[in-house]
mmCIF file of C-alpha atoms in Angstrom:
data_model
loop_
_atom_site.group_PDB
_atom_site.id
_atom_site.type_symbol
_atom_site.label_atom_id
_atom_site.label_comp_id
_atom_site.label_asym_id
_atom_site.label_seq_id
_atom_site.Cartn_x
_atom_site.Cartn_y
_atom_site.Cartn_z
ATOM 1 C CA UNK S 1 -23.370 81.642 -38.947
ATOM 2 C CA UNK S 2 -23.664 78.065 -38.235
ATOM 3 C CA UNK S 3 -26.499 78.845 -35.511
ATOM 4 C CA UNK S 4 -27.936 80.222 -38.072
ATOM 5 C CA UNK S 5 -27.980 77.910 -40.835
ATOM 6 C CA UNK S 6 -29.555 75.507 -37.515
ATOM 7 C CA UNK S 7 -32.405 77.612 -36.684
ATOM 8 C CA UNK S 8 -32.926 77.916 -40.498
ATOM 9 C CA UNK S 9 -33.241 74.222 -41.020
ATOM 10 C CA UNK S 10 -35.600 73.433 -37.919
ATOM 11 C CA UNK S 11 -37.767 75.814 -38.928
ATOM 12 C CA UNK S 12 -37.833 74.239 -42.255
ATOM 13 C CA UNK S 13 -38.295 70.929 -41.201
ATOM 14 C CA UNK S 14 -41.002 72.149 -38.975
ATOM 15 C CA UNK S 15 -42.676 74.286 -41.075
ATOM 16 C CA UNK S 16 -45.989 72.097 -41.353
ATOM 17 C CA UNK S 17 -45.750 72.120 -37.290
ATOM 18 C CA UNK S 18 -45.382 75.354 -36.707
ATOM 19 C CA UNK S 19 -48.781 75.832 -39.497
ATOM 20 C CA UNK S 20 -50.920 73.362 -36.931
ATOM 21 C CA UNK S 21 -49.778 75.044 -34.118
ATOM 22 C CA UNK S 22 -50.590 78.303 -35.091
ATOM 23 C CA UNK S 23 -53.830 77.494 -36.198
ATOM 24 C CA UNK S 24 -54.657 75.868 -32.768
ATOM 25 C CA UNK S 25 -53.300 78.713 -31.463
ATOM 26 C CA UNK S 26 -56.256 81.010 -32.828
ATOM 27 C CA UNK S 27 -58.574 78.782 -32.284
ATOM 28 C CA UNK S 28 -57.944 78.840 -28.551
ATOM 29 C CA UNK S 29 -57.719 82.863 -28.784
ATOM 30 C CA UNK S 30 -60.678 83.106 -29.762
ATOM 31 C CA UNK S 31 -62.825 80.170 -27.922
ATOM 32 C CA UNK S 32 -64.663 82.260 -24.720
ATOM 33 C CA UNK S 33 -65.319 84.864 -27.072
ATOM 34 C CA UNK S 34 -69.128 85.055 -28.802
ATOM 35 C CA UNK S 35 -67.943 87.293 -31.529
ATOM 36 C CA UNK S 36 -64.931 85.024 -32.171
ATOM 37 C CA UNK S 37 -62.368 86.170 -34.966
ATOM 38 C CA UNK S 38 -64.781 88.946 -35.822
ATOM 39 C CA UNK S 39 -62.889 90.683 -32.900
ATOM 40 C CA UNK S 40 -59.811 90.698 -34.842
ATOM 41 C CA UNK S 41 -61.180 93.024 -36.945
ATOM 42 C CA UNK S 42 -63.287 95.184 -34.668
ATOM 43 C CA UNK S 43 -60.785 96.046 -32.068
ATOM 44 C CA UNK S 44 -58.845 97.785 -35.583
ATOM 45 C CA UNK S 45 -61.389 99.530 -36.913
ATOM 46 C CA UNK S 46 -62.102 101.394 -33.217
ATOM 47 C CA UNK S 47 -58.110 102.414 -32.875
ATOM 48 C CA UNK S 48 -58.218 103.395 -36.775
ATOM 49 C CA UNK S 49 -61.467 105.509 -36.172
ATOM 50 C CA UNK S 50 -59.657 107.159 -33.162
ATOM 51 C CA UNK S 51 -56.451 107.526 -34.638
ATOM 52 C CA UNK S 52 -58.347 109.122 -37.765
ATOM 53 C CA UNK S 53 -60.565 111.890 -35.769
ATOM 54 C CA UNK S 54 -57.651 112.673 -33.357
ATOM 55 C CA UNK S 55 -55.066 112.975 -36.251
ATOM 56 C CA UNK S 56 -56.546 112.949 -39.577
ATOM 57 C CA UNK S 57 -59.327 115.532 -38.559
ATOM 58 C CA UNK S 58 -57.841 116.799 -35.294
ATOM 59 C CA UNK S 59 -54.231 117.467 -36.090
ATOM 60 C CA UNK S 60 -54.548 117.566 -40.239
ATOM 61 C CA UNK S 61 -57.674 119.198 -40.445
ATOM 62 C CA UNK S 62 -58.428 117.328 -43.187
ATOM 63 C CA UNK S 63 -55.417 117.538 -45.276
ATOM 64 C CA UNK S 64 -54.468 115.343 -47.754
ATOM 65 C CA UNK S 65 -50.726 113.321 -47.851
ATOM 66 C CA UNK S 66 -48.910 113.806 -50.788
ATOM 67 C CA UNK S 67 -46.408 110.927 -51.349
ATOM 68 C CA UNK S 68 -43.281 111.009 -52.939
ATOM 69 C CA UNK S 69 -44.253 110.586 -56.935
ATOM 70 C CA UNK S 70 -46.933 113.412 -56.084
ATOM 71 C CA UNK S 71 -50.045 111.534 -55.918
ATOM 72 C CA UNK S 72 -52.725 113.438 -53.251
ATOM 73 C CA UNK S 73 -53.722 110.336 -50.618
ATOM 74 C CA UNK S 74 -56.705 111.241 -48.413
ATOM 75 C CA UNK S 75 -55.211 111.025 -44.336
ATOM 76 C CA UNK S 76 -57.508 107.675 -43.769
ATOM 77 C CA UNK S 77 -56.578 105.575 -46.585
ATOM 78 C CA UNK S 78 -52.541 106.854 -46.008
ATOM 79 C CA UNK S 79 -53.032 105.794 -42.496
ATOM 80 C CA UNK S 80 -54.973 102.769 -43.417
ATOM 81 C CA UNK S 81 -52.226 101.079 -45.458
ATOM 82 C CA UNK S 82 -49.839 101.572 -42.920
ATOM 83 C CA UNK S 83 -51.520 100.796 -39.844
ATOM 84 C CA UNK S 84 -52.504 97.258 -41.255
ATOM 85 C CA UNK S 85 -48.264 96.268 -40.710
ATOM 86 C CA UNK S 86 -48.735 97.980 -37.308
ATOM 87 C CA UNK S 87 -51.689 95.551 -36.331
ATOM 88 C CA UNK S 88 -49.394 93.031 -36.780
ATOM 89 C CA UNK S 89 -46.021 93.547 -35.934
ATOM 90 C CA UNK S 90 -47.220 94.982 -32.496
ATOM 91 C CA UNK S 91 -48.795 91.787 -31.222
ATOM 92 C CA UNK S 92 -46.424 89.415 -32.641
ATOM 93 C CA UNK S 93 -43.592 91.126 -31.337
ATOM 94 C CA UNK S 94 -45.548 91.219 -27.671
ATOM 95 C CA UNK S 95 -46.635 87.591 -28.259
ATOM 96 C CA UNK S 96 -43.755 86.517 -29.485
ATOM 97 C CA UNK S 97 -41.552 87.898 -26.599
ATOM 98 C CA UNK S 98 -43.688 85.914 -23.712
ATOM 99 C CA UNK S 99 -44.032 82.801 -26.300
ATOM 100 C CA UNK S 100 -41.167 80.705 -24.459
ATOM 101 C CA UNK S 101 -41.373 82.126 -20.870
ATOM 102 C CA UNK S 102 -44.917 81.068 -20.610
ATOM 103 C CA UNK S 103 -44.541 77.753 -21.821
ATOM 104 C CA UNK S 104 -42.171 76.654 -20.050
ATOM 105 C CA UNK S 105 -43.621 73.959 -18.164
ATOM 106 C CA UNK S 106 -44.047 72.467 -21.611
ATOM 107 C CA UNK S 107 -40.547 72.726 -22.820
ATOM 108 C CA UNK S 108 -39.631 69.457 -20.980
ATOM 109 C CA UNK S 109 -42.233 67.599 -23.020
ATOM 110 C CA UNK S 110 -41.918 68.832 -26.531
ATOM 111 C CA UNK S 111 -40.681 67.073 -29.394
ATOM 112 C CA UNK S 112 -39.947 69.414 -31.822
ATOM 113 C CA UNK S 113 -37.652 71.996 -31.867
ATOM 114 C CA UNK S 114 -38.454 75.452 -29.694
ATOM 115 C CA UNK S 115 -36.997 78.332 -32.182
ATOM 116 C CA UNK S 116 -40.667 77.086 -33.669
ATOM 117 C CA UNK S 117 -42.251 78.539 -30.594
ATOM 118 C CA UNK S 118 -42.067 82.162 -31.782
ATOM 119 C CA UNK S 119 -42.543 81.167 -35.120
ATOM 120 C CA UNK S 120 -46.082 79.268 -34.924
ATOM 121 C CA UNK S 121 -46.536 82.437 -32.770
ATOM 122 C CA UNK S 122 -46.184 84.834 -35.405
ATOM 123 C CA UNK S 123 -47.662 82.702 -37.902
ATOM 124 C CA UNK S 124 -51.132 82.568 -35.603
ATOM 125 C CA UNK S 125 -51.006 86.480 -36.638
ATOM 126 C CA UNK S 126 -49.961 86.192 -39.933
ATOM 127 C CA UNK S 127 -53.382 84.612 -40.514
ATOM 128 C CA UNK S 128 -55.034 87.967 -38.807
ATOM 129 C CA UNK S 129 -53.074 90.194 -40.942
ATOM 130 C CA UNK S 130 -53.846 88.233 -44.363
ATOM 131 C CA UNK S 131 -57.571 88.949 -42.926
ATOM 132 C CA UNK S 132 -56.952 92.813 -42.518
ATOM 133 C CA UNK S 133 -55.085 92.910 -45.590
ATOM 134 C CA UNK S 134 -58.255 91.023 -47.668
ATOM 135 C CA UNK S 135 -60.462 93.651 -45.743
ATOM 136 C CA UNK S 136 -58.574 96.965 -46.790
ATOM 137 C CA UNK S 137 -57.926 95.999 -50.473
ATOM 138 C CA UNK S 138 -61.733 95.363 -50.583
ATOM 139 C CA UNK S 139 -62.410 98.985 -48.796
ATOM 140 C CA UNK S 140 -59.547 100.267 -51.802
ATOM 141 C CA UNK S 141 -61.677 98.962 -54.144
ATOM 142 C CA UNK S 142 -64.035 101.575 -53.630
ATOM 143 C CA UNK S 143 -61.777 104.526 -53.771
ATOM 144 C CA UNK S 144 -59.218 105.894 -56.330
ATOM 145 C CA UNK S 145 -56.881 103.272 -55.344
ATOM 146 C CA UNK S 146 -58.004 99.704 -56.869
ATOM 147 C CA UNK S 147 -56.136 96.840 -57.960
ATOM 148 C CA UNK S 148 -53.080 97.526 -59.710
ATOM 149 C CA UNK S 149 -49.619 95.753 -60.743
ATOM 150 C CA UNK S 150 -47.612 97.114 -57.514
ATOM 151 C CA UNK S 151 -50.045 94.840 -55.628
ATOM 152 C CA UNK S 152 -47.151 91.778 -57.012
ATOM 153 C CA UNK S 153 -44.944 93.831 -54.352
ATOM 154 C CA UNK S 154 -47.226 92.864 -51.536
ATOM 155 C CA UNK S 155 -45.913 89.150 -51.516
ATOM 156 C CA UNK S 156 -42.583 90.352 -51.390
ATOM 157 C CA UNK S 157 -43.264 92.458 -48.024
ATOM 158 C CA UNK S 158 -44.863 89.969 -46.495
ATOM 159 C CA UNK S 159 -42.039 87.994 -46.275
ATOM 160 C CA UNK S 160 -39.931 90.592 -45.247
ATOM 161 C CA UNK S 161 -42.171 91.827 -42.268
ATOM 162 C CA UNK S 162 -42.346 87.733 -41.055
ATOM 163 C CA UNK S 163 -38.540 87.498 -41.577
ATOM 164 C CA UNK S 164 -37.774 90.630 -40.008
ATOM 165 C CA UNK S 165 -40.307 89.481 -37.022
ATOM 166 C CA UNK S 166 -39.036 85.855 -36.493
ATOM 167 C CA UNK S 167 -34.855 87.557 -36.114
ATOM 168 C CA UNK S 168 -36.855 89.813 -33.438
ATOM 169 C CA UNK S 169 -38.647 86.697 -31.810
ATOM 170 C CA UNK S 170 -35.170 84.918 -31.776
ATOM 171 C CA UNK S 171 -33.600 87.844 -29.492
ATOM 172 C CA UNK S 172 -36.562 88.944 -26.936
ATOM 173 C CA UNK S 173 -38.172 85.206 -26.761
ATOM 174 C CA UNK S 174 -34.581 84.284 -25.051
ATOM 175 C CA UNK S 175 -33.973 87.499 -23.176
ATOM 176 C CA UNK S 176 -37.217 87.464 -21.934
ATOM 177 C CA UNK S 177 -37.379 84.291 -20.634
ATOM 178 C CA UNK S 178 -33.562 85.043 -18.208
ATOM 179 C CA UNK S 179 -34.655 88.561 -17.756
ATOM 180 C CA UNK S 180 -38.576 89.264 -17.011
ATOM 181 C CA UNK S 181 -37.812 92.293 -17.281
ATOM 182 C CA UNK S 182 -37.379 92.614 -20.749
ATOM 183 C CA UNK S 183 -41.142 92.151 -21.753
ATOM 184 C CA UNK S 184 -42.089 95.728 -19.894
ATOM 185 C CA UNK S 185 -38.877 96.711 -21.794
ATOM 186 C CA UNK S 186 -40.058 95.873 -25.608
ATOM 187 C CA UNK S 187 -44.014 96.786 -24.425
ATOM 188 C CA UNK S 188 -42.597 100.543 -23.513
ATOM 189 C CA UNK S 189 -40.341 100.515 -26.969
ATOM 190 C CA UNK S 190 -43.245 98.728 -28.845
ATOM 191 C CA UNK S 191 -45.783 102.171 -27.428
ATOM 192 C CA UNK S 192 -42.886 104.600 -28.902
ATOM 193 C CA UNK S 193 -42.397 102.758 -32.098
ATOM 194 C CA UNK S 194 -46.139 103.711 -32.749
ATOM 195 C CA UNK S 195 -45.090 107.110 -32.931
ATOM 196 C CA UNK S 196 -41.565 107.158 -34.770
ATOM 197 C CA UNK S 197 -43.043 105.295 -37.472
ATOM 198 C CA UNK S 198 -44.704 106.624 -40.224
ATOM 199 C CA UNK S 199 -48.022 104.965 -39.178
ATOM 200 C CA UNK S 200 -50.160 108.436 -37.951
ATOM 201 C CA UNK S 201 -48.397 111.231 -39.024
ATOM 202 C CA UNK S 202 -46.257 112.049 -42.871
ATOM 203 C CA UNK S 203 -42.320 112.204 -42.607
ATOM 204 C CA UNK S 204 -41.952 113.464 -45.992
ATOM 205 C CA UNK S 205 -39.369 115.645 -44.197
ATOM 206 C CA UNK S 206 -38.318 116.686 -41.044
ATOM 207 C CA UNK S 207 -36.403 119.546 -40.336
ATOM 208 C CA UNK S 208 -34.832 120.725 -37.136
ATOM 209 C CA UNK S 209 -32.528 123.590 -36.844
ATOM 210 C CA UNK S 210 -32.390 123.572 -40.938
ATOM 211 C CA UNK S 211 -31.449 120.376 -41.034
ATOM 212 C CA UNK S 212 -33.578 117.464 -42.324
ATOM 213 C CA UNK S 213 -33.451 114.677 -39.793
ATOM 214 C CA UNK S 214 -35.909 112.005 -41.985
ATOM 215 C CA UNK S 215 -32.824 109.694 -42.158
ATOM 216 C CA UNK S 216 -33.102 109.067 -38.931
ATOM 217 C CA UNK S 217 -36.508 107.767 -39.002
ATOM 218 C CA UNK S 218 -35.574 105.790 -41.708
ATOM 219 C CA UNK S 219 -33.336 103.699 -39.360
ATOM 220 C CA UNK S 220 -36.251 101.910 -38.260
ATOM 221 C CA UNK S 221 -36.703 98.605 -40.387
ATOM 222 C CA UNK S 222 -40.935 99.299 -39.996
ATOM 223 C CA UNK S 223 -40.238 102.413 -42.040
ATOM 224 C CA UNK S 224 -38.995 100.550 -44.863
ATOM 225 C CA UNK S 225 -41.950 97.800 -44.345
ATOM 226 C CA UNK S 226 -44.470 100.792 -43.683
ATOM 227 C CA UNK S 227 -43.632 102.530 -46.903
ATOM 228 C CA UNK S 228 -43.282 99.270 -48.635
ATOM 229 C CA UNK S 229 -47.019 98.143 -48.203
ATOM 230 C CA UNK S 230 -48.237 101.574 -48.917
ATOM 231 C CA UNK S 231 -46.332 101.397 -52.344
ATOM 232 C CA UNK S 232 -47.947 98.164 -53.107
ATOM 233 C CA UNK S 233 -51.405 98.982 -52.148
ATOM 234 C CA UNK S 234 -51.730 102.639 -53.279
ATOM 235 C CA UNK S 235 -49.918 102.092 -56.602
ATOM 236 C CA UNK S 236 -47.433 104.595 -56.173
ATOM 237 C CA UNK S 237 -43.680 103.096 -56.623
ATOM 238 C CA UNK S 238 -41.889 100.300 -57.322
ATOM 239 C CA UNK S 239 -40.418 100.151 -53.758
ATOM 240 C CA UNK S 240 -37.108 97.384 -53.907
ATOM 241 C CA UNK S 241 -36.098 99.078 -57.442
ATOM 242 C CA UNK S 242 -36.966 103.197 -56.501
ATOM 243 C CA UNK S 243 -34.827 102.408 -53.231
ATOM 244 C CA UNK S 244 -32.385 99.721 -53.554
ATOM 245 C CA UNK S 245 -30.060 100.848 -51.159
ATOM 246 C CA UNK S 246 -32.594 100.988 -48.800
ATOM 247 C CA UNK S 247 -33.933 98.135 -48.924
ATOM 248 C CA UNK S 248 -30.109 96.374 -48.742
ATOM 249 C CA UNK S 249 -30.020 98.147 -45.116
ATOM 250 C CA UNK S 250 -33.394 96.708 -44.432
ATOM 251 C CA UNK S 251 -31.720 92.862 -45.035
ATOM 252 C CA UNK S 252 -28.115 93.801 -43.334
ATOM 253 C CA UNK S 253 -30.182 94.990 -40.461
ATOM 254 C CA UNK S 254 -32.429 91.582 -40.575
ATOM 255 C CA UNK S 255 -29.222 89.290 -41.357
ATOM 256 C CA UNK S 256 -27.388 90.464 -38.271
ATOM 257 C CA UNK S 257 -30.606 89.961 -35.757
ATOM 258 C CA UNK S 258 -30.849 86.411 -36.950
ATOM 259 C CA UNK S 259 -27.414 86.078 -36.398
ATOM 260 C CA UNK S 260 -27.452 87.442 -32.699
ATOM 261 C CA UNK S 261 -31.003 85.991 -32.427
ATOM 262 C CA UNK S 262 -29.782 82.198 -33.789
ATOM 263 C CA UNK S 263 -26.463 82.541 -31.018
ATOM 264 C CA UNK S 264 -28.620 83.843 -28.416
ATOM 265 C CA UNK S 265 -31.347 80.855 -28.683
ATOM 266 C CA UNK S 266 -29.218 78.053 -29.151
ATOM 267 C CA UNK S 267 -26.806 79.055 -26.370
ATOM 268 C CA UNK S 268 -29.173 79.356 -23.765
ATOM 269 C CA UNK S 269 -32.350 76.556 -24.796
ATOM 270 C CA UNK S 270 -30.769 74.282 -23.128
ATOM 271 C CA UNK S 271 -31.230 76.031 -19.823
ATOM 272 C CA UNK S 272 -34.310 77.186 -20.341
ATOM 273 C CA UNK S 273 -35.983 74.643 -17.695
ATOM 274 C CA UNK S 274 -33.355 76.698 -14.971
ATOM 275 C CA UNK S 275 -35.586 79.789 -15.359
ATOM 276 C CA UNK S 276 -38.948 77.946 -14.354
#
């Protein structure tokens, strides 16, 4: 717990850091590019076009999603809300994983603490995802689903998803950097996680051999994040209150990766340099 309460107070203390840094860090994204940021938002609209014809037209033939409190979603806008987290928990988790390892001929001259290093990291696509977030409450605006009180939820999530992505950061930032390895590791789990979460296909429920396996889906902390945005934007359910329980798994689940992800960081950042 005490690593804890350390990486807790150096990110704190260098929260107005790790806000410069990120920002430089888009900027130098997106410098040989001609189309600049607009990229950001291109590259998702092609996968959600694909995603749509292959599943929503391919798969569904059509078919609407009907969510829990009954309301009828068309497949784009269900897939839409959801696939906005995806966009970016997928790179920050990749980014965030190589985000010490390939700075480490820098280590030896910083002056500020390096749990910021995946955090400024995440933050750089934070700023991406407030972007894609703008864009699809915008497109909602012109459908059934506009503007509504659930969309005070959406606050709420965010926080979660960047909590939930920094305890993450904390444990494959470090690994990765003694064990190269475990980047091709978390890019072949981040490729399945696309599919065992409710992103491109409904898990209202699941049933194998008469028995309804949807728990175990549920496992997944992106469900609960997933589910959580679609609330908010769609209107449909006051998420934290509807499913309390769930979302006190959601924090035990984050609380114990910060706790392994704290210990793991400050044990080995000293050695760091070793592994150039």
């Amino acid at each position: 717990m005490k690593s804890l309460i350390t990486i807790i107070r150096e990110q704190i203390s260098s929260f107005y850091l790790i806000l410069r840094l990120s920002a430089f860090e888009i900027k130098s994204a997106n410098s040989n590019n001609y189309l600049g940021r607009l990229w950001e938002v291109l590259n998702p609209a092609i996968q959600l076009g694909i995603y749509w014809f292959v599943f929503g037209i391919g798969v569904r033939r059509g078919q609407d999603i009907t969510m829990e409190n009954g309301v009828q979603v068309p497949f784009f806008i269900w897939m839409v809300t959801g696939m906005i987290v995806w966009f970016f928990v997928n790179p920050a988790i990749s980014k965030s994983t190589r985000s010490i390892h390939s700075r480490l001929q820098l280590i030896s001259k910083m002056s500020f603490p390096m749990s910021t290093i995946p955090s400024f990291v995440i933050m750089a696509n934070f700023y991406t995802h407030l972007m894609l977030v703008a864009a699809v409450v915008f497109f909602l605006q012109f459908t059934d689903f506009k503007v509504s009180v659930y969309y005070i939820q959406l606050p709420y999530f965010m926080f979660a998803t960047l909590v939930f992505l920094l305890a993450l950061g904390l444990i494959t930032s470090t690994l990765s950097t003694l064990v190269r390895d475990v980047q091709q590791i978390v890019q072949s789990v981040l490729r399945m996680l696309l599919y065992v979460t409710p992103l491109i296909w409904h898990t209202d429920k699941l049933v194998f051999k008469g028995i309804d396996v949807t728990f175990l889906f549920k496992l997944n902390p992106l469900y609960y994040l997933v589910e959580g945005y679609r609330a908010s934007l769609l209107g449909t359910a006051w998420y934290t209150v509807e499913y309390t329980m769930y979302t006190l798994y959601f924090w035990v689940v984050v609380l114990l990766l910060l706790i392994v992800g704290s210990t793991l960081h400050l044990k080995f950042r000293d050695h760091f340099v070793d592994y150039l």
